[in-house]
Coordinates of C-alpha atoms and ligand atoms in Angstrom, one line a residue:
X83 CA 1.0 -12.8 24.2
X84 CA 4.0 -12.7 21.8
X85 CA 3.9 -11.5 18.0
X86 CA 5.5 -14.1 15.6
X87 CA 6.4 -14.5 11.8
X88 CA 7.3 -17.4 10.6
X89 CA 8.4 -17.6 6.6
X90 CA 5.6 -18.3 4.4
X91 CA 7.9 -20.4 2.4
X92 CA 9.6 -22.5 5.4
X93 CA 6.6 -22.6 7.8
X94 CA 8.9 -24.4 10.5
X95 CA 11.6 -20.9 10.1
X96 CA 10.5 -18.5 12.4
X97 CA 11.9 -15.4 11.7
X98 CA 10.9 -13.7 14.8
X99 CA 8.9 -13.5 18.8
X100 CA 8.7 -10.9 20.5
X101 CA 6.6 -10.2 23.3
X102 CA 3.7 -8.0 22.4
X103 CA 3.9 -4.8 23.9
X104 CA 0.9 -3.9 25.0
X105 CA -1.7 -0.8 25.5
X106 CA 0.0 0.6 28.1
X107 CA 3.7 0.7 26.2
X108 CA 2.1 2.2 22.9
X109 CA 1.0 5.4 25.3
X110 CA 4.2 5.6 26.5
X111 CA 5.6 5.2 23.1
X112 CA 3.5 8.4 21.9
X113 CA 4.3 10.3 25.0
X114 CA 7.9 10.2 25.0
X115 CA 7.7 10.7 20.8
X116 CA 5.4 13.7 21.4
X117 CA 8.4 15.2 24.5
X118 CA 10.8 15.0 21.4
X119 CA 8.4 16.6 18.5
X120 CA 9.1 20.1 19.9
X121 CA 12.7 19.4 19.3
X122 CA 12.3 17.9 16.0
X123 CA 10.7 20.7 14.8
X124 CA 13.3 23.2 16.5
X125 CA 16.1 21.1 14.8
X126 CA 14.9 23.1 11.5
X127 CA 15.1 22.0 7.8
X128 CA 18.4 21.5 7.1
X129 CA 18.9 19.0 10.5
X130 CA 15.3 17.2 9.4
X131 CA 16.8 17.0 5.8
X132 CA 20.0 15.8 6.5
X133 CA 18.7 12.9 8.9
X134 CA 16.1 11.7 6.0
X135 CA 18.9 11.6 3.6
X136 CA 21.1 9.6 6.2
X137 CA 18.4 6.9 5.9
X138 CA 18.2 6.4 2.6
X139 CA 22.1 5.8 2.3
X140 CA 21.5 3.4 5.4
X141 CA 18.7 1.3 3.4
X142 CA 20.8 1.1 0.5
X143 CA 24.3 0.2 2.3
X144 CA 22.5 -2.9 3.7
X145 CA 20.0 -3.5 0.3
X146 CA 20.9 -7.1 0.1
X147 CA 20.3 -7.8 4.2
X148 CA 16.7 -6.1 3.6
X149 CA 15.8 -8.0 0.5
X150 CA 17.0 -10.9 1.6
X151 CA 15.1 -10.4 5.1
X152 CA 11.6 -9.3 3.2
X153 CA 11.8 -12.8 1.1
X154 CA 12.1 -14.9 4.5
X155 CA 9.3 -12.6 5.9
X156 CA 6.8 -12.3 3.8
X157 CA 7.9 -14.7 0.9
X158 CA 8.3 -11.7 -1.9
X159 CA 10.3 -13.1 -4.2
X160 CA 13.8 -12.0 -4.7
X161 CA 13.6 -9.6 -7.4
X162 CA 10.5 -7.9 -6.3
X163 CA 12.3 -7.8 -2.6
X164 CA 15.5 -6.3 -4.2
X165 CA 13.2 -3.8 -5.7
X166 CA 11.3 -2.2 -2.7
X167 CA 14.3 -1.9 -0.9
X168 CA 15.6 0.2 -3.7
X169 CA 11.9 2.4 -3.7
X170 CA 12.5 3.0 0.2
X171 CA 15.1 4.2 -0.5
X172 CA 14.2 6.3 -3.1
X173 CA 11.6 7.5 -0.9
X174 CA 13.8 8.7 2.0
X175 CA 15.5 10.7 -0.5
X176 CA 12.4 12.1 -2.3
X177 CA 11.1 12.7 1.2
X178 CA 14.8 14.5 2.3
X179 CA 14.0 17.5 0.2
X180 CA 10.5 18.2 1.5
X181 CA 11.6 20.2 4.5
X182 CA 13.0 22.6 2.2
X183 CA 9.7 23.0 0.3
X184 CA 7.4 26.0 0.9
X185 CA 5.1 25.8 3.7
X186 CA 2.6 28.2 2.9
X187 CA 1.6 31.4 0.9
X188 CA 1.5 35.1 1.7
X189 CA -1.6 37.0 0.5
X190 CA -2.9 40.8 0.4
X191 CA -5.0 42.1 2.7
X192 CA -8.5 43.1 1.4
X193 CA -8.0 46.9 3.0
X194 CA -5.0 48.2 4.9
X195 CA -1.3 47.6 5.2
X196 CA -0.1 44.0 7.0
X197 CA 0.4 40.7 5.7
X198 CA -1.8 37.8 5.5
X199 CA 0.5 34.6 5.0
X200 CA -0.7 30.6 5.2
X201 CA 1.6 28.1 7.1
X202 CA 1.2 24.5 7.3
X203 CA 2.5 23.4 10.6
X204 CA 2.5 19.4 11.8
X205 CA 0.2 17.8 14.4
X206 CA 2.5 16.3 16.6
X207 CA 2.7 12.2 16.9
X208 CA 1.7 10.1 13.6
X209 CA 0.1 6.9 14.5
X210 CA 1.1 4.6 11.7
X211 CA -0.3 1.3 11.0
X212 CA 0.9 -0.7 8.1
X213 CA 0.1 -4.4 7.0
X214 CA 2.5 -6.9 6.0
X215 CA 2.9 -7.0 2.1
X216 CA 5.3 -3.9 1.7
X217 CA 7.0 -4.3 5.0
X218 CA 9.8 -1.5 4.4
X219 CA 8.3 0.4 1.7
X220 CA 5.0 1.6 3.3
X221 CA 6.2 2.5 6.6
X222 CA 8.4 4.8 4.7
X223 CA 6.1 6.1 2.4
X224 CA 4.0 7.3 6.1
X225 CA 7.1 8.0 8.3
X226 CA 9.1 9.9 5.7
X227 CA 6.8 13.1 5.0
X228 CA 5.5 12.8 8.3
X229 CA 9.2 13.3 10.0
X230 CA 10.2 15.6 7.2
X231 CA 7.7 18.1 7.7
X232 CA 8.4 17.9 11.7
X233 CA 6.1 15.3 13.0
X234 CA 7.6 12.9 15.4
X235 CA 5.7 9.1 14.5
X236 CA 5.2 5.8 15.9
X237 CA 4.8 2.9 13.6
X238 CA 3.1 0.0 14.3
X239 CA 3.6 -2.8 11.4
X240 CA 1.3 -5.9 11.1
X241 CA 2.5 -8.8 12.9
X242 CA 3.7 -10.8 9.8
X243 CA 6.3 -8.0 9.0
X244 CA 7.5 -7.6 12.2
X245 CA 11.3 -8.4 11.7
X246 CA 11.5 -5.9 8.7
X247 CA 10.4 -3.0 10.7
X248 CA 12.2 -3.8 13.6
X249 CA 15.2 -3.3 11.1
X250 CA 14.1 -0.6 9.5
X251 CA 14.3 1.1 13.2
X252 CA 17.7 0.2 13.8
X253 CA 18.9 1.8 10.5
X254 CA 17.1 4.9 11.5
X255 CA 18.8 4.9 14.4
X256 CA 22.3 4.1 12.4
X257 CA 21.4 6.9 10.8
X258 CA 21.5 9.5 13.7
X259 CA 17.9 10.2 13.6
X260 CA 17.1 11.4 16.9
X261 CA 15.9 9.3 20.1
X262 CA 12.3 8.9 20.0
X263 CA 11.7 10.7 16.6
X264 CA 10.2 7.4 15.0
X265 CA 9.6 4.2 17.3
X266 CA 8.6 0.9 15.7
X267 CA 6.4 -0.9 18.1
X268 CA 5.6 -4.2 17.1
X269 CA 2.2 -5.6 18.1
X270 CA -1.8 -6.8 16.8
X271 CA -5.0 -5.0 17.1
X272 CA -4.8 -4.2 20.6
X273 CA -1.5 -2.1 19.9
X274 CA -3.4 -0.7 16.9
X275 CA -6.5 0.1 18.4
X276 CA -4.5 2.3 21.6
X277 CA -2.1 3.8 18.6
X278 CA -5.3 5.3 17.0
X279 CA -6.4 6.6 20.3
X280 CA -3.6 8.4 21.4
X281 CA -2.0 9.6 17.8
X282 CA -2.4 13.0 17.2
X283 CA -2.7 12.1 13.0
X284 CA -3.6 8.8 12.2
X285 CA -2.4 7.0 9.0
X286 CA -3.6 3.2 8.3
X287 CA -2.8 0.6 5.3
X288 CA -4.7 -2.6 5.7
X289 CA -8.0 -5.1 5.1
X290 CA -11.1 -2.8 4.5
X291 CA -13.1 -4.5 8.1
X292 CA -10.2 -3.1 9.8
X293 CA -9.5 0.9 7.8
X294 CA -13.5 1.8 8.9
X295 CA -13.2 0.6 12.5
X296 CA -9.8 2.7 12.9
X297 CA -11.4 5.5 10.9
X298 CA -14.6 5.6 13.2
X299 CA -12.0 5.9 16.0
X300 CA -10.1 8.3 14.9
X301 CA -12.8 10.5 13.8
X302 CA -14.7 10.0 17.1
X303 CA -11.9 12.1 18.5
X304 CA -11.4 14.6 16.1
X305 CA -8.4 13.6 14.7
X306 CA -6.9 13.7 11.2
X307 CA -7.2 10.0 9.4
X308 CA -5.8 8.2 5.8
X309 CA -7.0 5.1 5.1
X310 CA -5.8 3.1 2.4
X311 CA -7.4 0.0 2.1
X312 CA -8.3 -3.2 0.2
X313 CA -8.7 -3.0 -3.6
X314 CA -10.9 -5.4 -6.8
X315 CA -9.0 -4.2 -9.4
X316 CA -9.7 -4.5 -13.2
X317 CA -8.0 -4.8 -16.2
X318 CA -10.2 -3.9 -19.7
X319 CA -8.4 -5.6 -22.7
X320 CA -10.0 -3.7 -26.2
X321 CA -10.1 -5.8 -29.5
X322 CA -7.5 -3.5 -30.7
X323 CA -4.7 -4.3 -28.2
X324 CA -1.8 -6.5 -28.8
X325 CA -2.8 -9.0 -26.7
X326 CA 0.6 -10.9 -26.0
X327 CA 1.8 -7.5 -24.5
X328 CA -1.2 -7.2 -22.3
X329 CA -1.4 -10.8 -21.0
X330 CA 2.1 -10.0 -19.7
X331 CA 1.3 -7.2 -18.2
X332 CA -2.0 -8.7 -16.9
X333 CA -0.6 -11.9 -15.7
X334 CA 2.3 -10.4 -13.7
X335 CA -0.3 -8.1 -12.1
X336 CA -2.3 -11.2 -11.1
X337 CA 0.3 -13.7 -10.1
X338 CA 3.4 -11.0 -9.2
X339 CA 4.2 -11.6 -5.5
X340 CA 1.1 -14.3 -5.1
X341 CA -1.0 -11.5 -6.2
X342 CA -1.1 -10.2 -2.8
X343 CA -0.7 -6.4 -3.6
X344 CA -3.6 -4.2 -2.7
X345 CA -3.3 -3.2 -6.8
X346 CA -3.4 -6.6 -8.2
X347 CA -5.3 -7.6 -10.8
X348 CA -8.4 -9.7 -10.0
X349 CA -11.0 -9.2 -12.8
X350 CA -9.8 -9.5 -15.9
X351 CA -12.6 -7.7 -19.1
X352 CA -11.8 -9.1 -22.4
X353 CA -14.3 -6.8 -25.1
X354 CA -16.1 -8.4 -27.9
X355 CA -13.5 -10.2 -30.1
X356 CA -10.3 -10.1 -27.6
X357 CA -11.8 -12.7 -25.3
X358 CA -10.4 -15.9 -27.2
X359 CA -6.9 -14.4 -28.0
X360 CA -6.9 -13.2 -24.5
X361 CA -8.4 -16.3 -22.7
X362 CA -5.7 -18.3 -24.9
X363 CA -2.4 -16.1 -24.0
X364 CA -3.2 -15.7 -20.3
X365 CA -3.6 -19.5 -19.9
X366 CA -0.1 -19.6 -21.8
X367 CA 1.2 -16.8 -19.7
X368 CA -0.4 -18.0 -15.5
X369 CA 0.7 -21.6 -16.7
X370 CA 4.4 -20.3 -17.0
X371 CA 4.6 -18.2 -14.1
X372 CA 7.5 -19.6 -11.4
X373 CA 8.8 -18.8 -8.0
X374 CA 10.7 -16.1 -9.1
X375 CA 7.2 -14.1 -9.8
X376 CA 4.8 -15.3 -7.2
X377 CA 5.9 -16.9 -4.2
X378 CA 3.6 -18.1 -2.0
X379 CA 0.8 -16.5 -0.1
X380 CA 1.5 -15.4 3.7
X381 CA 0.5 -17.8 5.4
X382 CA -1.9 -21.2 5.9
X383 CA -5.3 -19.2 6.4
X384 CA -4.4 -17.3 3.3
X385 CA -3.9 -20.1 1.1
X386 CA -7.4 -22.1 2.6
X387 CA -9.1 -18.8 2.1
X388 CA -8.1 -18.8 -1.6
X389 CA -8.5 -22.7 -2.4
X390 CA -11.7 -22.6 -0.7
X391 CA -13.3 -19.5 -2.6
X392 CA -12.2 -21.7 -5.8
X393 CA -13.7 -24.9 -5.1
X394 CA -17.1 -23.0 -4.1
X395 CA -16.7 -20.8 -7.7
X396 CA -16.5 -24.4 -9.2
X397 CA -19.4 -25.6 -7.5
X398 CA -21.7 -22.6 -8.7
X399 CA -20.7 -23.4 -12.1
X400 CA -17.3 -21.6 -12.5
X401 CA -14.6 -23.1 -14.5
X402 CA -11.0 -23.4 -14.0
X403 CA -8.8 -22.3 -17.0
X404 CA -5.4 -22.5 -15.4
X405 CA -4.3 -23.3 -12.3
X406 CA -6.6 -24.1 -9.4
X407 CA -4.7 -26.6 -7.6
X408 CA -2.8 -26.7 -4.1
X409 CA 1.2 -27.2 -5.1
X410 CA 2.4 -30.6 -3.5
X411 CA 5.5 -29.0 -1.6
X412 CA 6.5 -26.9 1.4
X413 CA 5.6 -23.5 2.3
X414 CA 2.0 -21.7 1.7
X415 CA 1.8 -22.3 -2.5
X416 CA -1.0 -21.7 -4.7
X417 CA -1.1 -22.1 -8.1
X418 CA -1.8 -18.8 -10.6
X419 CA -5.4 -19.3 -11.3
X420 CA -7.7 -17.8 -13.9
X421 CA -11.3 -18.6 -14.0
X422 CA -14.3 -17.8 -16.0
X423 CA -17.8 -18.6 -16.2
X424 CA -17.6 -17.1 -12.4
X425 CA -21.5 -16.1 -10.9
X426 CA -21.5 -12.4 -10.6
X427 CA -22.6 -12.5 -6.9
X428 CA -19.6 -15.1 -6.3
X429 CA -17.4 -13.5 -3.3
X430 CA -14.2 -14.3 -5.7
X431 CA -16.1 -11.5 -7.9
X432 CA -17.3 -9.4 -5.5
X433 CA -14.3 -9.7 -2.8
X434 CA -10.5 -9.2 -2.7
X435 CA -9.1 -12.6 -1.8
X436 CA -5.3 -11.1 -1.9
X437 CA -4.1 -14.2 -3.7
X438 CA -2.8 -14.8 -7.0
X439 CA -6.4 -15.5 -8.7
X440 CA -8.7 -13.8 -11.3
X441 CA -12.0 -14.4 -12.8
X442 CA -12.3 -13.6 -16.7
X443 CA -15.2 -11.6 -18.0
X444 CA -16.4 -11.1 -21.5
X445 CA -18.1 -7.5 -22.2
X446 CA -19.2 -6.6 -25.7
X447 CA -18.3 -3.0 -26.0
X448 CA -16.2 -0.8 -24.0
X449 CA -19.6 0.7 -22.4
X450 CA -20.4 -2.6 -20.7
X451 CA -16.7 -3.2 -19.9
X452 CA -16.3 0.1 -18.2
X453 CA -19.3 -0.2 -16.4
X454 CA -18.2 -3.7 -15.3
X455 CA -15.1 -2.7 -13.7
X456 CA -16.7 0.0 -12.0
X457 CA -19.2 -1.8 -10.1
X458 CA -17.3 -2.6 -7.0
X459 CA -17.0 -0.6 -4.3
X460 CA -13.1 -1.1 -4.2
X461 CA -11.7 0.6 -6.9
X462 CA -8.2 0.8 -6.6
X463 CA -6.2 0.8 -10.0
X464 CA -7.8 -0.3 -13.4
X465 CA -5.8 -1.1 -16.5
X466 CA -6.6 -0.5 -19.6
X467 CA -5.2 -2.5 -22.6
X468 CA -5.2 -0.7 -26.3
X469 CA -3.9 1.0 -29.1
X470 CA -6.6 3.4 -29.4
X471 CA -6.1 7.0 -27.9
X472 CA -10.2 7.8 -28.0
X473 CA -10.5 4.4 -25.6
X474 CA -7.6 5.0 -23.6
X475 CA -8.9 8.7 -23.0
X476 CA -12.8 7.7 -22.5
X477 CA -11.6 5.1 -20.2
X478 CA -9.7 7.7 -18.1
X479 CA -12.6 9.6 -18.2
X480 CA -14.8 7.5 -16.9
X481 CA -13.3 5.0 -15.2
X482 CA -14.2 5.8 -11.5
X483 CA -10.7 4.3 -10.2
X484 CA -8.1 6.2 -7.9
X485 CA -5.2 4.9 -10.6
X486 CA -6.2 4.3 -14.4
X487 CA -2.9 2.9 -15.7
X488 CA -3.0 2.6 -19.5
X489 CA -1.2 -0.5 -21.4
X490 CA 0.4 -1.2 -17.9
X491 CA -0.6 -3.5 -15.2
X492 CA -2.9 -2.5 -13.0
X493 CA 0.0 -3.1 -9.9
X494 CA 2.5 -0.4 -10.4
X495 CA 3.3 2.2 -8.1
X496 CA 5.0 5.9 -8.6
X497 CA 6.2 6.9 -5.2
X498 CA 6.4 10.5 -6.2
X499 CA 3.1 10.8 -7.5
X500 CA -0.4 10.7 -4.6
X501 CA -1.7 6.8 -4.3
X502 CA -5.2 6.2 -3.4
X503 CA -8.7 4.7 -4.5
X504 CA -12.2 5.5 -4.8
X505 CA -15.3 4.8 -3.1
X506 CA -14.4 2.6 -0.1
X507 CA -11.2 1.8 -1.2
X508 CA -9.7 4.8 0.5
X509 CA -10.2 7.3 3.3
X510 CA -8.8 10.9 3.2
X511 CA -6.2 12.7 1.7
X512 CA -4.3 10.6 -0.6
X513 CA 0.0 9.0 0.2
X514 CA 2.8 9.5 -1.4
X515 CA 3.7 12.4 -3.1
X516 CA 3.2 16.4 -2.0
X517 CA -0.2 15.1 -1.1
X518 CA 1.3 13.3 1.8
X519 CA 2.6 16.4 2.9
X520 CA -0.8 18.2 3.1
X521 CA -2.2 15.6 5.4
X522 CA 0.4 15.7 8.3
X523 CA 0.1 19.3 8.5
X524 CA -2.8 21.9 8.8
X525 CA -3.0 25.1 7.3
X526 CA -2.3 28.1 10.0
X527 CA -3.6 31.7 8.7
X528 CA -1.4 34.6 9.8
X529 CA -2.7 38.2 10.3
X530 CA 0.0 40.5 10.5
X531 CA -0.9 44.0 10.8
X532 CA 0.9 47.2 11.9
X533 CA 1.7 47.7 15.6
X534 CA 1.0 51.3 15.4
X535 CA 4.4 52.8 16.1
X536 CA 5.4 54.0 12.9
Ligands
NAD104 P1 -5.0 -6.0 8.2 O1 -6.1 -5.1 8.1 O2 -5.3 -7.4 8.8 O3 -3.9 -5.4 9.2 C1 -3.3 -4.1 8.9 C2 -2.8 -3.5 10.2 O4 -3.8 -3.2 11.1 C3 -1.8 -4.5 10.9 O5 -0.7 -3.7 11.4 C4 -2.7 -5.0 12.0 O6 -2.0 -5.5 13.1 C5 -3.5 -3.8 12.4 N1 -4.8 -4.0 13.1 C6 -5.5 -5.1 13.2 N2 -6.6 -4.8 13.9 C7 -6.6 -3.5 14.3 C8 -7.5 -2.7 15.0 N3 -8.6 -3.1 15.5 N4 -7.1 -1.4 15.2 C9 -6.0 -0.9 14.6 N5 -5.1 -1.7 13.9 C10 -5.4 -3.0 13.8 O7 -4.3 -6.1 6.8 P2 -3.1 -7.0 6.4 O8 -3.5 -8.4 6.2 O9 -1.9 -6.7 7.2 O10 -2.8 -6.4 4.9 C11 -3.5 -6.8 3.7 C12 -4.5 -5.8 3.4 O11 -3.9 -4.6 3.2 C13 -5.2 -6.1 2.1 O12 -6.6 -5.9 2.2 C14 -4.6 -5.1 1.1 O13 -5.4 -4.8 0.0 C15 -4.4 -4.0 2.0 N6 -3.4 -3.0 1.4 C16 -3.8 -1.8 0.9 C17 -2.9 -1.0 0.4 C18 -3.4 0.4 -0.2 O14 -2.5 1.3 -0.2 N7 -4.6 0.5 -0.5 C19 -1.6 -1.3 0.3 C20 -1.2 -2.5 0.8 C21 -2.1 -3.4 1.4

């Protein structure tokens, strides 16, 4: 079997084939990564430092290349592309200074001379497993605290995206990093599936169906798993808020990249009196959107999944306020689409379609707004539109989100700080930030006492 992409916007460009490796080649791959972790970890913080920091100069002396390669790929518009490629950067370098960072804690003992310290230590291999939408920027954000805090890792990106990581391996190895430190092995589920069985830390980004079968896996043997996963995300717009501001903040969080960002915007709340004003600036805003915001979805599934969910919302009495129709041009297009009047069993309220579609509700007080948004079992990011402080704060409050991102849409992401839902949105110890750091190590307890000769 070979793994293809072809881009989304030029189905007939095939960006790459390459044969699928197999089971057999991803054991190999963590063997020969887990023959070099000793060394890696020998090499000490200053080499492990040094090597991260060599990457990010490598991502950002061929920025252009990358961006340019992540809009064939996956169809990310240009200026979108040209800013991931400057976050994975930025993430390298964050990443660069973690070795550096304290790895533990000395305490008293209860009785007695000695020292008691903590040390985190790593596992060994990380078994990564990314999907396609941030091709460069979420393998970093999993290889670069796992290699900085010693782990070797193997990264296994979605089929889609396989190009972009295949490139991101050759500028690590431009970089000097050591032979075997981080392998990029291209391949589907059946890669995936022997990754999670022979990782010795296992972090995944992907589809929900997909997170729980790779968490049962890795749990089944024991082993440390992250699973950041699909998202319904939520924005709340208060009768107080300036409503042109949020609708641009809402409708780039909708339509931005094709809407195809596990943080996107797919419910919009409108309270009491902002639902006309609302209804009436989104419409302006979706109805402007071009190229150079969303793109088109990944490919042809994706875009029959999305029209399909439409015409069956408009069948159960939904109706289409912008949007809605199937572009008459090349490539994977759909149109920015907001709907209201959507059932509230409807899968397009109840599901993440990953497409750049929303359904409008109307709630009559922030009570029946929060509690709205919270009834999902994906909560990934809410926004929350006003200029009151006493709703912004209640809303953080209670909110029962992983990100609650005030007068902002609900897609934005701070590298430094940990990323991660609630309820079956996510799995495990959060990404990004020191958090990452805590899950690809475990805590070691040291008992020093005296040896008696003194
Ligand atoms: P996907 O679940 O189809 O694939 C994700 C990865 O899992 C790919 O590398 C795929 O090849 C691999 N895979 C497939 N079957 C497997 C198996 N049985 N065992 C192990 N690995 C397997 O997701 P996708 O279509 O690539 O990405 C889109 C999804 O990712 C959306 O649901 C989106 O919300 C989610 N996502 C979540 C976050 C987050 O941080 N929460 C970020 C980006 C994307």
């Amino acid at each position: 079997m070979s793994i293809t992409s072809y881009n989304p916007a030029d189905p007939a460009d095939l960006v790459v084939a390459v044969e699928a490796p197999g089971a057999e080649a991803v054991r190999a791959a963590v063997g020969r990564a887990r023959a070099a972790q000793a060394g890696w970890l020998a090499a000490g913080a200053g080499a492990r430092s040094a090597a991260l920091g060599r990457i990010a100069e490598a991502v950002e002396a061929h920025a252009e290349e990358l961006a340019a390669l992540i809009v064939r790929e996956v169809g990310k518009p240009l200026a979108e592309a040209r800013g991931e490629v400057a976050r994975t950067a930025a993430i390298w370098r964050y990443y660069a200074q973690a070795p550096y960072e304290p790895s533990g804690a000395v305490h008293e003992t209860a009785a007695g001379p000695g020292l008691l310290l903590t040390r985190r230590r790593p596992y060994g291999v990380a078994g990564l497993i990314a999907p396609w939408n941030f091709p460069l920027a979420i393998p970093s954000w999993k290889a670069a605290p796992a290699l900085a805090v010693g782990n070797t890792a193997v990264l296994k990106p979605a089929p889609e995206a396989t190009a972009c990581a295949l490139r991101l391996a050759e500028l690590t190895a431009l970089a000097s990093l050591p032979e075997d430190v981080f392998t990029v092995l291209p391949g589907g589920a059946e890669e995936g599936v022997a990754l999670v069985e022979a990782a010795d830390v296992v972090s995944f980004t992907g589809s929900t169906g997909v997170g729980r079968a790779v968490v049962r896996a890795a749990t089944g043997r024991g082993v440390p798993v992250q699973a950041e996963l699909g998202g319904l995300n939520a924005a709340l717009v208060l009768p107080d808020a300036d409503v042109e501001l949020a609708a641009g903040h809402i409708a780039a969080a909708i339509a931005g990249y094709a809407g195809q960002k596990c943080t996107a915007t797919s419910r919009v709340i409108a309270v009491g009196a902002a639902y006309a004003p609302l209804r009436e600036a989104l419409v302006k805003a979706l109805a402007t959107v071009d190229d150079s915001v969303c793109g088109p979805v990944v490919n042809e599934a994706a875009r029959e999944r999305m029209t399909g969910a439409v015409s069956s919302a408009v069948e159960a009495g939904a109706s289409v306020l912008v949007g809605g129709r199937v572009p008459e041009r090349a490539g994977w297009y759909v149109e920015p689409t907001l709907l209201a009047d959507v059932p509230d069993q409807h899968p397009l309220a109840r599901e993440e379609f990953f497409g750049p579609v929303a359904v409008l509700h109307a709630a009559a007080d922030l009570d029946e707004a929060i509690a709205l948004a919270n009834d999902t079992p994906h909560s990934l990011a809410t926004s929350v539109h006003t200029r009151s402080l006493d709703a912004a704060l209640a809303a953080a409050d209670r909110l029962d989100a992983g990100m609650i991102r005030v007068n902002a849409p609900s897609s934005g992401v701070d590298f430094h700080l940990p990323f991660g839902g609630t309820k079956g949105a996510s799995h495990g110890e959060r990404e990004q930030g020191r958090a990452a750091l805590e899950f690809y190590t475990v805590s070691r307890t040291v008992s020093v006492l005296p040896g008696g000769g003194l």
